[in-house]
Amino acid sequence: MKKVLRKMPIKEKRYAQALLEIGIKNNALERFQKDLKVVLDDFLNNDELVEYLLRPEISDALKKELVLDLYKSKISVEIQNLLQVLIDRNSIKNIYGIAKDQNGKEYYMVK
């Protein structure tokens, strides 16, 4: 896994490393893997969702509300928080790199 982290862009690597550390500390890596797969499947299969989250004229508050409504009962609080932070920092597109390896073939942290 360290090899994958070294190849990632710095921004994505920082988020992935933090998520990995929290997952290890809380014994939640498997849950995070499943949660990331849920999010990525939605992002990969719902262009309208991604386009909405990337539109600069839509407030972060509305984007966060949508994410909370979509995922509050589907994914862990930690992954919800990650999505919130990515929205705050205008970096939601980085979820792909955080969750996938450098080649884009395998989900990072997702079996």
PDB file of N, CA and C in Angstrom:
ATOM      1  N   MET A   1       0.823  -1.189   0.000  1.00  0.00           N
ATOM      2  CA  MET A   1       0.000   0.000   0.000  1.00  0.00           C
ATOM      3  C   MET A   1       0.871   1.260   0.000  1.00  0.00           C
ATOM      4  N   LYS A   2       2.049   1.212   0.625  1.00  0.00           N
ATOM      5  CA  LYS A   2       2.916   2.384   0.649  1.00  0.00           C
ATOM      6  C   LYS A   2       3.370   2.749  -0.753  1.00  0.00           C
ATOM      7  N   LYS A   3       3.606   1.751  -1.603  1.00  0.00           N
ATOM      8  CA  LYS A   3       4.009   2.009  -2.984  1.00  0.00           C
ATOM      9  C   LYS A   3       2.935   2.828  -3.701  1.00  0.00           C
ATOM     10  N   VAL A   4       1.692   2.492  -3.501  1.00  0.00           N
ATOM     11  CA  VAL A   4       0.582   3.221  -4.102  1.00  0.00           C
ATOM     12  C   VAL A   4       0.567   4.652  -3.591  1.00  0.00           C
ATOM     13  N   LEU A   5       0.743   4.848  -2.304  1.00  0.00           N
ATOM     14  CA  LEU A   5       0.713   6.178  -1.721  1.00  0.00           C
ATOM     15  C   LEU A   5       1.842   7.052  -2.264  1.00  0.00           C
ATOM     16  N   ARG A   6       3.005   6.487  -2.501  1.00  0.00           N
ATOM     17  CA  ARG A   6       4.122   7.278  -3.016  1.00  0.00           C
ATOM     18  C   ARG A   6       3.848   7.810  -4.411  1.00  0.00           C
ATOM     19  N   LYS A   7       3.114   7.105  -5.222  1.00  0.00           N
ATOM     20  CA  LYS A   7       2.861   7.496  -6.603  1.00  0.00           C
ATOM     21  C   LYS A   7       1.741   8.521  -6.738  1.00  0.00           C
ATOM     22  N   MET A   8       0.958   8.703  -5.707  1.00  0.00           N
ATOM     23  CA  MET A   8      -0.203   9.578  -5.778  1.00  0.00           C
ATOM     24  C   MET A   8       0.213  11.043  -5.759  1.00  0.00           C
ATOM     25  N   PRO A   9      -0.588  11.928  -6.389  1.00  0.00           N
ATOM     26  CA  PRO A   9      -0.348  13.363  -6.237  1.00  0.00           C
ATOM     27  C   PRO A   9      -0.398  13.735  -4.751  1.00  0.00           C
ATOM     28  N   ILE A  10       0.372  14.738  -4.380  1.00  0.00           N
ATOM     29  CA  ILE A  10       0.527  15.122  -2.969  1.00  0.00           C
ATOM     30  C   ILE A  10      -0.810  15.340  -2.272  1.00  0.00           C
ATOM     31  N   LYS A  11      -1.700  16.098  -2.883  1.00  0.00           N
ATOM     32  CA  LYS A  11      -2.977  16.420  -2.247  1.00  0.00           C
ATOM     33  C   LYS A  11      -3.771  15.153  -1.933  1.00  0.00           C
ATOM     34  N   GLU A  12      -3.877  14.282  -2.924  1.00  0.00           N
ATOM     35  CA  GLU A  12      -4.613  13.035  -2.737  1.00  0.00           C
ATOM     36  C   GLU A  12      -3.905  12.138  -1.728  1.00  0.00           C
ATOM     37  N   LYS A  13      -2.591  12.139  -1.764  1.00  0.00           N
ATOM     38  CA  LYS A  13      -1.812  11.304  -0.846  1.00  0.00           C
ATOM     39  C   LYS A  13      -2.080  11.705   0.606  1.00  0.00           C
ATOM     40  N   ARG A  14      -2.161  13.001   0.861  1.00  0.00           N
ATOM     41  CA  ARG A  14      -2.404  13.462   2.237  1.00  0.00           C
ATOM     42  C   ARG A  14      -3.755  12.991   2.758  1.00  0.00           C
ATOM     43  N   TYR A  15      -4.777  13.129   1.928  1.00  0.00           N
ATOM     44  CA  TYR A  15      -6.101  12.668   2.341  1.00  0.00           C
ATOM     45  C   TYR A  15      -6.112  11.149   2.529  1.00  0.00           C
ATOM     46  N   ALA A  16      -5.507  10.435   1.587  1.00  0.00           N
ATOM     47  CA  ALA A  16      -5.487   8.974   1.674  1.00  0.00           C
ATOM     48  C   ALA A  16      -4.722   8.504   2.899  1.00  0.00           C
ATOM     49  N   GLN A  17      -3.603   9.150   3.181  1.00  0.00           N
ATOM     50  CA  GLN A  17      -2.805   8.768   4.348  1.00  0.00           C
ATOM     51  C   GLN A  17      -3.580   9.008   5.638  1.00  0.00           C
ATOM     52  N   ALA A  18      -4.243  10.156   5.732  1.00  0.00           N
ATOM     53  CA  ALA A  18      -5.044  10.452   6.932  1.00  0.00           C
ATOM     54  C   ALA A  18      -6.160   9.432   7.102  1.00  0.00           C
ATOM     55  N   LEU A  19      -6.818   9.102   6.000  1.00  0.00           N
ATOM     56  CA  LEU A  19      -7.900   8.123   6.043  1.00  0.00           C
ATOM     57  C   LEU A  19      -7.371   6.755   6.459  1.00  0.00           C
ATOM     58  N   LEU A  20      -6.232   6.390   5.930  1.00  0.00           N
ATOM     59  CA  LEU A  20      -5.605   5.115   6.280  1.00  0.00           C
ATOM     60  C   LEU A  20      -5.271   5.066   7.765  1.00  0.00           C
ATOM     61  N   GLU A  21      -4.689   6.142   8.281  1.00  0.00           N
ATOM     62  CA  GLU A  21      -4.329   6.190   9.702  1.00  0.00           C
ATOM     63  C   GLU A  21      -5.565   6.105  10.600  1.00  0.00           C
ATOM     64  N   ILE A  22      -6.610   6.821  10.234  1.00  0.00           N
ATOM     65  CA  ILE A  22      -7.849   6.773  11.022  1.00  0.00           C
ATOM     66  C   ILE A  22      -8.460   5.381  10.952  1.00  0.00           C
ATOM     67  N   GLY A  23      -8.436   4.790   9.766  1.00  0.00           N
ATOM     68  CA  GLY A  23      -8.978   3.439   9.602  1.00  0.00           C
ATOM     69  C   GLY A  23      -8.241   2.414  10.439  1.00  0.00           C
ATOM     70  N   ILE A  24      -6.931   2.522  10.474  1.00  0.00           N
ATOM     71  CA  ILE A  24      -6.127   1.594  11.283  1.00  0.00           C
ATOM     72  C   ILE A  24      -6.401   1.826  12.770  1.00  0.00           C
ATOM     73  N   LYS A  25      -6.371   3.089  13.177  1.00  0.00           N
ATOM     74  CA  LYS A  25      -6.578   3.431  14.588  1.00  0.00           C
ATOM     75  C   LYS A  25      -7.936   2.952  15.090  1.00  0.00           C
ATOM     76  N   ASN A  26      -8.954   3.087  14.261  1.00  0.00           N
ATOM     77  CA  ASN A  26     -10.317   2.734  14.663  1.00  0.00           C
ATOM     78  C   ASN A  26     -10.738   1.342  14.210  1.00  0.00           C
ATOM     79  N   ASN A  27      -9.784   0.584  13.674  1.00  0.00           N
ATOM     80  CA  ASN A  27     -10.081  -0.757  13.172  1.00  0.00           C
ATOM     81  C   ASN A  27     -11.255  -0.720  12.191  1.00  0.00           C
ATOM     82  N   ALA A  28     -11.182   0.223  11.256  1.00  0.00           N
ATOM     83  CA  ALA A  28     -12.307   0.456  10.350  1.00  0.00           C
ATOM     84  C   ALA A  28     -11.914   0.425   8.875  1.00  0.00           C
ATOM     85  N   LEU A  29     -10.767  -0.109   8.544  1.00  0.00           N
ATOM     86  CA  LEU A  29     -10.336  -0.099   7.140  1.00  0.00           C
ATOM     87  C   LEU A  29     -11.323  -0.794   6.210  1.00  0.00           C
ATOM     88  N   GLU A  30     -11.820  -1.936   6.651  1.00  0.00           N
ATOM     89  CA  GLU A  30     -12.766  -2.677   5.808  1.00  0.00           C
ATOM     90  C   GLU A  30     -14.033  -1.865   5.567  1.00  0.00           C
ATOM     91  N   ARG A  31     -14.514  -1.207   6.608  1.00  0.00           N
ATOM     92  CA  ARG A  31     -15.707  -0.371   6.468  1.00  0.00           C
ATOM     93  C   ARG A  31     -15.429   0.797   5.532  1.00  0.00           C
ATOM     94  N   PHE A  32     -14.256   1.423   5.665  1.00  0.00           N
ATOM     95  CA  PHE A  32     -13.892   2.530   4.777  1.00  0.00           C
ATOM     96  C   PHE A  32     -13.815   2.063   3.330  1.00  0.00           C
ATOM     97  N   GLN A  33     -13.278   0.860   3.132  1.00  0.00           N
ATOM     98  CA  GLN A  33     -13.192   0.302   1.781  1.00  0.00           C
ATOM     99  C   GLN A  33     -14.582   0.184   1.154  1.00  0.00           C
ATOM    100  N   LYS A  34     -15.498  -0.357   1.910  1.00  0.00           N
ATOM    101  CA  LYS A  34     -16.866  -0.509   1.412  1.00  0.00           C
ATOM    102  C   LYS A  34     -17.518   0.849   1.151  1.00  0.00           C
ATOM    103  N   ASP A  35     -17.298   1.780   2.062  1.00  0.00           N
ATOM    104  CA  ASP A  35     -17.884   3.120   1.915  1.00  0.00           C
ATOM    105  C   ASP A  35     -17.346   3.831   0.682  1.00  0.00           C
ATOM    106  N   LEU A  36     -16.036   3.756   0.479  1.00  0.00           N
ATOM    107  CA  LEU A  36     -15.444   4.384  -0.702  1.00  0.00           C
ATOM    108  C   LEU A  36     -15.975   3.763  -1.984  1.00  0.00           C
ATOM    109  N   LYS A  37     -16.196   2.465  -1.946  1.00  0.00           N
ATOM    110  CA  LYS A  37     -16.752   1.808  -3.137  1.00  0.00           C
ATOM    111  C   LYS A  37     -18.154   2.329  -3.419  1.00  0.00           C
ATOM    112  N   VAL A  38     -18.968   2.516  -2.392  1.00  0.00           N
ATOM    113  CA  VAL A  38     -20.317   3.069  -2.568  1.00  0.00           C
ATOM    114  C   VAL A  38     -20.242   4.450  -3.211  1.00  0.00           C
ATOM    115  N   VAL A  39     -19.380   5.303  -2.669  1.00  0.00           N
ATOM    116  CA  VAL A  39     -19.249   6.666  -3.182  1.00  0.00           C
ATOM    117  C   VAL A  39     -18.748   6.657  -4.621  1.00  0.00           C
ATOM    118  N   LEU A  40     -17.694   5.890  -4.870  1.00  0.00           N
ATOM    119  CA  LEU A  40     -17.143   5.869  -6.228  1.00  0.00           C
ATOM    120  C   LEU A  40     -18.117   5.286  -7.238  1.00  0.00           C
ATOM    121  N   ASP A  41     -18.825   4.260  -6.862  1.00  0.00           N
ATOM    122  CA  ASP A  41     -19.831   3.701  -7.775  1.00  0.00           C
ATOM    123  C   ASP A  41     -20.863   4.760  -8.126  1.00  0.00           C
ATOM    124  N   ASP A  42     -21.297   5.521  -7.134  1.00  0.00           N
ATOM    125  CA  ASP A  42     -22.254   6.607  -7.400  1.00  0.00           C
ATOM    126  C   ASP A  42     -21.645   7.660  -8.311  1.00  0.00           C
ATOM    127  N   PHE A  43     -20.419   8.063  -8.034  1.00  0.00           N
ATOM    128  CA  PHE A  43     -19.770   9.102  -8.835  1.00  0.00           C
ATOM    129  C   PHE A  43     -19.524   8.627 -10.266  1.00  0.00           C
ATOM    130  N   LEU A  44     -19.148   7.374 -10.420  1.00  0.00           N
ATOM    131  CA  LEU A  44     -18.858   6.845 -11.756  1.00  0.00           C
ATOM    132  C   LEU A  44     -20.122   6.597 -12.575  1.00  0.00           C
ATOM    133  N   ASN A  45     -21.236   6.391 -11.903  1.00  0.00           N
ATOM    134  CA  ASN A  45     -22.482   6.065 -12.602  1.00  0.00           C
ATOM    135  C   ASN A  45     -23.507   7.188 -12.614  1.00  0.00           C
ATOM    136  N   ASN A  46     -23.182   8.318 -12.033  1.00  0.00           N
ATOM    137  CA  ASN A  46     -24.149   9.412 -11.961  1.00  0.00           C
ATOM    138  C   ASN A  46     -23.461  10.728 -12.331  1.00  0.00           C
ATOM    139  N   ASP A  47     -23.405  10.989 -13.623  1.00  0.00           N
ATOM    140  CA  ASP A  47     -22.760  12.210 -14.110  1.00  0.00           C
ATOM    141  C   ASP A  47     -23.414  13.464 -13.560  1.00  0.00           C
ATOM    142  N   GLU A  48     -24.723  13.429 -13.381  1.00  0.00           N
ATOM    143  CA  GLU A  48     -25.428  14.609 -12.867  1.00  0.00           C
ATOM    144  C   GLU A  48     -24.973  14.952 -11.455  1.00  0.00           C
ATOM    145  N   LEU A  49     -24.755  13.954 -10.633  1.00  0.00           N
ATOM    146  CA  LEU A  49     -24.275  14.177  -9.270  1.00  0.00           C
ATOM    147  C   LEU A  49     -22.912  14.863  -9.298  1.00  0.00           C
ATOM    148  N   VAL A  50     -22.009  14.328 -10.090  1.00  0.00           N
ATOM    149  CA  VAL A  50     -20.663  14.887 -10.166  1.00  0.00           C
ATOM    150  C   VAL A  50     -20.698  16.308 -10.721  1.00  0.00           C
ATOM    151  N   GLU A  51     -21.456  16.511 -11.775  1.00  0.00           N
ATOM    152  CA  GLU A  51     -21.558  17.855 -12.365  1.00  0.00           C
ATOM    153  C   GLU A  51     -22.106  18.853 -11.347  1.00  0.00           C
ATOM    154  N   TYR A  52     -23.089  18.453 -10.584  1.00  0.00           N
ATOM    155  CA  TYR A  52     -23.662  19.322  -9.548  1.00  0.00           C
ATOM    156  C   TYR A  52     -22.597  19.699  -8.513  1.00  0.00           C
ATOM    157  N   LEU A  53     -21.855  18.703  -8.052  1.00  0.00           N
ATOM    158  CA  LEU A  53     -20.849  18.949  -7.019  1.00  0.00           C
ATOM    159  C   LEU A  53     -19.673  19.779  -7.524  1.00  0.00           C
ATOM    160  N   LEU A  54     -19.465  19.801  -8.826  1.00  0.00           N
ATOM    161  CA  LEU A  54     -18.359  20.573  -9.398  1.00  0.00           C
ATOM    162  C   LEU A  54     -18.760  21.989  -9.813  1.00  0.00           C
ATOM    163  N   ARG A  55     -20.043  22.291  -9.828  1.00  0.00           N
ATOM    164  CA  ARG A  55     -20.493  23.609 -10.280  1.00  0.00           C
ATOM    165  C   ARG A  55     -20.160  24.677  -9.243  1.00  0.00           C
ATOM    166  N   PRO A  56     -19.347  25.672  -9.642  1.00  0.00           N
ATOM    167  CA  PRO A  56     -18.926  26.702  -8.688  1.00  0.00           C
ATOM    168  C   PRO A  56     -20.053  27.626  -8.236  1.00  0.00           C
ATOM    169  N   GLU A  57     -21.103  27.760  -9.037  1.00  0.00           N
ATOM    170  CA  GLU A  57     -22.191  28.667  -8.661  1.00  0.00           C
ATOM    171  C   GLU A  57     -23.128  28.070  -7.610  1.00  0.00           C
ATOM    172  N   ILE A  58     -22.982  26.795  -7.330  1.00  0.00           N
ATOM    173  CA  ILE A  58     -23.789  26.160  -6.287  1.00  0.00           C
ATOM    174  C   ILE A  58     -23.014  26.242  -4.983  1.00  0.00           C
ATOM    175  N   SER A  59     -23.668  26.706  -3.954  1.00  0.00           N
ATOM    176  CA  SER A  59     -22.987  26.917  -2.671  1.00  0.00           C
ATOM    177  C   SER A  59     -22.510  25.593  -2.066  1.00  0.00           C
ATOM    178  N   ASP A  60     -21.449  25.708  -1.301  1.00  0.00           N
ATOM    179  CA  ASP A  60     -20.941  24.530  -0.593  1.00  0.00           C
ATOM    180  C   ASP A  60     -21.983  23.976   0.365  1.00  0.00           C
ATOM    181  N   ALA A  61     -22.776  24.857   0.956  1.00  0.00           N
ATOM    182  CA  ALA A  61     -23.810  24.410   1.892  1.00  0.00           C
ATOM    183  C   ALA A  61     -24.806  23.488   1.198  1.00  0.00           C
ATOM    184  N   LEU A  62     -25.214  23.847  -0.018  1.00  0.00           N
ATOM    185  CA  LEU A  62     -26.160  22.993  -0.758  1.00  0.00           C
ATOM    186  C   LEU A  62     -25.513  21.681  -1.169  1.00  0.00           C
ATOM    187  N   LYS A  63     -24.266  21.734  -1.557  1.00  0.00           N
ATOM    188  CA  LYS A  63     -23.549  20.511  -1.934  1.00  0.00           C
ATOM    189  C   LYS A  63     -23.424  19.574  -0.732  1.00  0.00           C
ATOM    190  N   LYS A  64     -23.076  20.139   0.419  1.00  0.00           N
ATOM    191  CA  LYS A  64     -22.942  19.337   1.635  1.00  0.00           C
ATOM    192  C   LYS A  64     -24.275  18.729   2.050  1.00  0.00           C
ATOM    193  N   GLU A  65     -25.327  19.502   1.909  1.00  0.00           N
ATOM    194  CA  GLU A  65     -26.660  19.005   2.245  1.00  0.00           C
ATOM    195  C   GLU A  65     -27.030  17.815   1.364  1.00  0.00           C
ATOM    196  N   LEU A  66     -26.729  17.919   0.078  1.00  0.00           N
ATOM    197  CA  LEU A  66     -27.001  16.814  -0.841  1.00  0.00           C
ATOM    198  C   LEU A  66     -26.211  15.574  -0.450  1.00  0.00           C
ATOM    199  N   VAL A  67     -24.925  15.752  -0.177  1.00  0.00           N
ATOM    200  CA  VAL A  67     -24.079  14.621   0.199  1.00  0.00           C
ATOM    201  C   VAL A  67     -24.581  13.976   1.486  1.00  0.00           C
ATOM    202  N   LEU A  68     -24.941  14.797   2.442  1.00  0.00           N
ATOM    203  CA  LEU A  68     -25.469  14.259   3.701  1.00  0.00           C
ATOM    204  C   LEU A  68     -26.756  13.472   3.460  1.00  0.00           C
ATOM    205  N   ASP A  69     -27.655  14.039   2.666  1.00  0.00           N
ATOM    206  CA  ASP A  69     -28.915  13.343   2.368  1.00  0.00           C
ATOM    207  C   ASP A  69     -28.677  12.022   1.645  1.00  0.00           C
ATOM    208  N   LEU A  70     -27.729  12.014   0.712  1.00  0.00           N
ATOM    209  CA  LEU A  70     -27.453  10.800  -0.059  1.00  0.00           C
ATOM    210  C   LEU A  70     -26.807   9.696   0.773  1.00  0.00           C
ATOM    211  N   TYR A  71     -25.929  10.095   1.686  1.00  0.00           N
ATOM    212  CA  TYR A  71     -25.066   9.104   2.319  1.00  0.00           C
ATOM    213  C   TYR A  71     -25.225   8.925   3.823  1.00  0.00           C
ATOM    214  N   LYS A  72     -26.100   9.679   4.473  1.00  0.00           N
ATOM    215  CA  LYS A  72     -26.145   9.612   5.935  1.00  0.00           C
ATOM    216  C   LYS A  72     -26.426   8.212   6.481  1.00  0.00           C
ATOM    217  N   SER A  73     -27.168   7.407   5.768  1.00  0.00           N
ATOM    218  CA  SER A  73     -27.435   6.053   6.262  1.00  0.00           C
ATOM    219  C   SER A  73     -26.674   4.986   5.474  1.00  0.00           C
ATOM    220  N   LYS A  74     -25.838   5.422   4.526  1.00  0.00           N
ATOM    221  CA  LYS A  74     -25.135   4.466   3.668  1.00  0.00           C
ATOM    222  C   LYS A  74     -23.660   4.296   3.996  1.00  0.00           C
ATOM    223  N   ILE A  75     -23.019   5.358   4.491  1.00  0.00           N
ATOM    224  CA  ILE A  75     -21.576   5.297   4.720  1.00  0.00           C
ATOM    225  C   ILE A  75     -21.232   5.835   6.110  1.00  0.00           C
ATOM    226  N   SER A  76     -20.015   5.538   6.513  1.00  0.00           N
ATOM    227  CA  SER A  76     -19.550   5.945   7.849  1.00  0.00           C
ATOM    228  C   SER A  76     -19.431   7.462   7.949  1.00  0.00           C
ATOM    229  N   VAL A  77     -19.462   7.916   9.175  1.00  0.00           N
ATOM    230  CA  VAL A  77     -19.317   9.349   9.460  1.00  0.00           C
ATOM    231  C   VAL A  77     -17.959   9.851   8.959  1.00  0.00           C
ATOM    232  N   GLU A  78     -16.931   9.038   9.082  1.00  0.00           N
ATOM    233  CA  GLU A  78     -15.596   9.453   8.650  1.00  0.00           C
ATOM    234  C   GLU A  78     -15.543   9.741   7.149  1.00  0.00           C
ATOM    235  N   ILE A  79     -16.173   8.893   6.358  1.00  0.00           N
ATOM    236  CA  ILE A  79     -16.172   9.118   4.903  1.00  0.00           C
ATOM    237  C   ILE A  79     -17.103  10.283   4.561  1.00  0.00           C
ATOM    238  N   GLN A  80     -18.188  10.422   5.290  1.00  0.00           N
ATOM    239  CA  GLN A  80     -19.037  11.609   5.109  1.00  0.00           C
ATOM    240  C   GLN A  80     -18.235  12.873   5.397  1.00  0.00           C
ATOM    241  N   ASN A  81     -17.464  12.855   6.464  1.00  0.00           N
ATOM    242  CA  ASN A  81     -16.634  14.012   6.820  1.00  0.00           C
ATOM    243  C   ASN A  81     -15.588  14.301   5.752  1.00  0.00           C
ATOM    244  N   LEU A  82     -15.010  13.248   5.194  1.00  0.00           N
ATOM    245  CA  LEU A  82     -14.051  13.432   4.107  1.00  0.00           C
ATOM    246  C   LEU A  82     -14.708  14.154   2.936  1.00  0.00           C
ATOM    247  N   LEU A  83     -15.895  13.727   2.562  1.00  0.00           N
ATOM    248  CA  LEU A  83     -16.612  14.371   1.461  1.00  0.00           C
ATOM    249  C   LEU A  83     -16.900  15.836   1.779  1.00  0.00           C
ATOM    250  N   GLN A  84     -17.266  16.119   3.023  1.00  0.00           N
ATOM    251  CA  GLN A  84     -17.536  17.494   3.443  1.00  0.00           C
ATOM    252  C   GLN A  84     -16.276  18.361   3.313  1.00  0.00           C
ATOM    253  N   VAL A  85     -15.152  17.832   3.751  1.00  0.00           N
ATOM    254  CA  VAL A  85     -13.890  18.565   3.662  1.00  0.00           C
ATOM    255  C   VAL A  85     -13.509  18.802   2.204  1.00  0.00           C
ATOM    256  N   LEU A  86     -13.680  17.789   1.384  1.00  0.00           N
ATOM    257  CA  LEU A  86     -13.369  17.943  -0.044  1.00  0.00           C
ATOM    258  C   LEU A  86     -14.244  19.011  -0.686  1.00  0.00           C
ATOM    259  N   ILE A  87     -15.496  19.080  -0.295  1.00  0.00           N
ATOM    260  CA  ILE A  87     -16.388  20.126  -0.802  1.00  0.00           C
ATOM    261  C   ILE A  87     -15.898  21.494  -0.320  1.00  0.00           C
ATOM    262  N   ASP A  88     -15.585  21.611   0.966  1.00  0.00           N
ATOM    263  CA  ASP A  88     -15.096  22.876   1.527  1.00  0.00           C
ATOM    264  C   ASP A  88     -13.857  23.382   0.791  1.00  0.00           C
ATOM    265  N   ARG A  89     -13.010  22.469   0.402  1.00  0.00           N
ATOM    266  CA  ARG A  89     -11.730  22.847  -0.220  1.00  0.00           C
ATOM    267  C   ARG A  89     -11.777  22.796  -1.746  1.00  0.00           C
ATOM    268  N   ASN A  90     -13.004  22.710  -2.267  1.00  0.00           N
ATOM    269  CA  ASN A  90     -13.190  22.664  -3.720  1.00  0.00           C
ATOM    270  C   ASN A  90     -12.338  21.550  -4.349  1.00  0.00           C
ATOM    271  N   SER A  91     -12.335  20.397  -3.701  1.00  0.00           N
ATOM    272  CA  SER A  91     -11.481  19.286  -4.115  1.00  0.00           C
ATOM    273  C   SER A  91     -12.247  17.978  -4.251  1.00  0.00           C
ATOM    274  N   ILE A  92     -13.542  18.052  -4.448  1.00  0.00           N
ATOM    275  CA  ILE A  92     -14.340  16.816  -4.501  1.00  0.00           C
ATOM    276  C   ILE A  92     -13.853  15.879  -5.608  1.00  0.00           C
ATOM    277  N   LYS A  93     -13.296  16.449  -6.670  1.00  0.00           N
ATOM    278  CA  LYS A  93     -12.799  15.609  -7.765  1.00  0.00           C
ATOM    279  C   LYS A  93     -11.640  14.721  -7.317  1.00  0.00           C
ATOM    280  N   ASN A  94     -10.975  15.070  -6.221  1.00  0.00           N
ATOM    281  CA  ASN A  94      -9.873  14.269  -5.713  1.00  0.00           C
ATOM    282  C   ASN A  94     -10.326  12.948  -5.101  1.00  0.00           C
ATOM    283  N   ILE A  95     -11.607  12.756  -4.914  1.00  0.00           N
ATOM    284  CA  ILE A  95     -12.094  11.495  -4.343  1.00  0.00           C
ATOM    285  C   ILE A  95     -11.682  10.315  -5.224  1.00  0.00           C
ATOM    286  N   TYR A  96     -11.623  10.536  -6.534  1.00  0.00           N
ATOM    287  CA  TYR A  96     -11.218   9.457  -7.437  1.00  0.00           C
ATOM    288  C   TYR A  96      -9.793   9.000  -7.129  1.00  0.00           C
ATOM    289  N   GLY A  97      -8.882   9.951  -6.990  1.00  0.00           N
ATOM    290  CA  GLY A  97      -7.491   9.614  -6.718  1.00  0.00           C
ATOM    291  C   GLY A  97      -7.270   9.088  -5.316  1.00  0.00           C
ATOM    292  N   ILE A  98      -8.038   9.574  -4.377  1.00  0.00           N
ATOM    293  CA  ILE A  98      -7.926   9.099  -3.007  1.00  0.00           C
ATOM    294  C   ILE A  98      -8.333   7.632  -2.935  1.00  0.00           C
ATOM    295  N   ALA A  99      -9.303   7.279  -3.712  1.00  0.00           N
ATOM    296  CA  ALA A  99      -9.861   5.937  -3.629  1.00  0.00           C
ATOM    297  C   ALA A  99      -9.329   4.964  -4.684  1.00  0.00           C
ATOM    298  N   LYS A 100      -8.598   5.452  -5.659  1.00  0.00           N
ATOM    299  CA  LYS A 100      -8.066   4.556  -6.683  1.00  0.00           C
ATOM    300  C   LYS A 100      -6.554   4.587  -6.688  1.00  0.00           C
ATOM    301  N   ASP A 101      -5.977   3.525  -7.235  1.00  0.00           N
ATOM    302  CA  ASP A 101      -4.525   3.530  -7.338  1.00  0.00           C
ATOM    303  C   ASP A 101      -4.096   4.404  -8.515  1.00  0.00           C
ATOM    304  N   GLN A 102      -2.804   4.574  -8.675  1.00  0.00           N
ATOM    305  CA  GLN A 102      -2.263   5.468  -9.689  1.00  0.00           C
ATOM    306  C   GLN A 102      -2.699   5.075 -11.099  1.00  0.00           C
ATOM    307  N   ASN A 103      -2.865   3.805 -11.356  1.00  0.00           N
ATOM    308  CA  ASN A 103      -3.252   3.339 -12.683  1.00  0.00           C
ATOM    309  C   ASN A 103      -4.747   3.442 -12.936  1.00  0.00           C
ATOM    310  N   GLY A 104      -5.516   3.727 -11.897  1.00  0.00           N
ATOM    311  CA  GLY A 104      -6.955   3.850 -12.060  1.00  0.00           C
ATOM    312  C   GLY A 104      -7.663   2.525 -12.255  1.00  0.00           C
ATOM    313  N   LYS A 105      -6.975   1.428 -12.005  1.00  0.00           N
ATOM    314  CA  LYS A 105      -7.572   0.119 -12.237  1.00  0.00           C
ATOM    315  C   LYS A 105      -8.169  -0.490 -10.976  1.00  0.00           C
ATOM    316  N   GLU A 106      -7.600  -0.162  -9.848  1.00  0.00           N
ATOM    317  CA  GLU A 106      -8.057  -0.750  -8.594  1.00  0.00           C
ATOM    318  C   GLU A 106      -8.464   0.351  -7.640  1.00  0.00           C
ATOM    319  N   TYR A 107      -9.488   0.119  -6.881  1.00  0.00           N
ATOM    320  CA  TYR A 107      -9.841   1.079  -5.844  1.00  0.00           C
ATOM    321  C   TYR A 107      -8.749   1.068  -4.795  1.00  0.00           C
ATOM    322  N   TYR A 108      -8.304   2.261  -4.425  1.00  0.00           N
ATOM    323  CA  TYR A 108      -7.365   2.370  -3.330  1.00  0.00           C
ATOM    324  C   TYR A 108      -8.139   2.063  -2.054  1.00  0.00           C
ATOM    325  N   MET A 109      -7.589   1.216  -1.246  1.00  0.00           N
ATOM    326  CA  MET A 109      -8.226   0.802   0.004  1.00  0.00           C
ATOM    327  C   MET A 109      -9.487  -0.019  -0.241  1.00  0.00           C
ATOM    328  N   VAL A 110      -9.849  -0.273  -1.461  1.00  0.00           N
ATOM    329  CA  VAL A 110     -11.056  -1.056  -1.727  1.00  0.00           C
ATOM    330  C   VAL A 110     -10.636  -2.366  -2.348  1.00  0.00           C
ATOM    331  N   LYS A 111     -11.062  -3.440  -1.737  1.00  0.00           N
ATOM    332  CA  LYS A 111     -10.695  -4.773  -2.244  1.00  0.00           C
ATOM    333  C   LYS A 111     -11.494  -5.097  -3.480  1.00  0.00           C
TER     334      LYS A 111
END
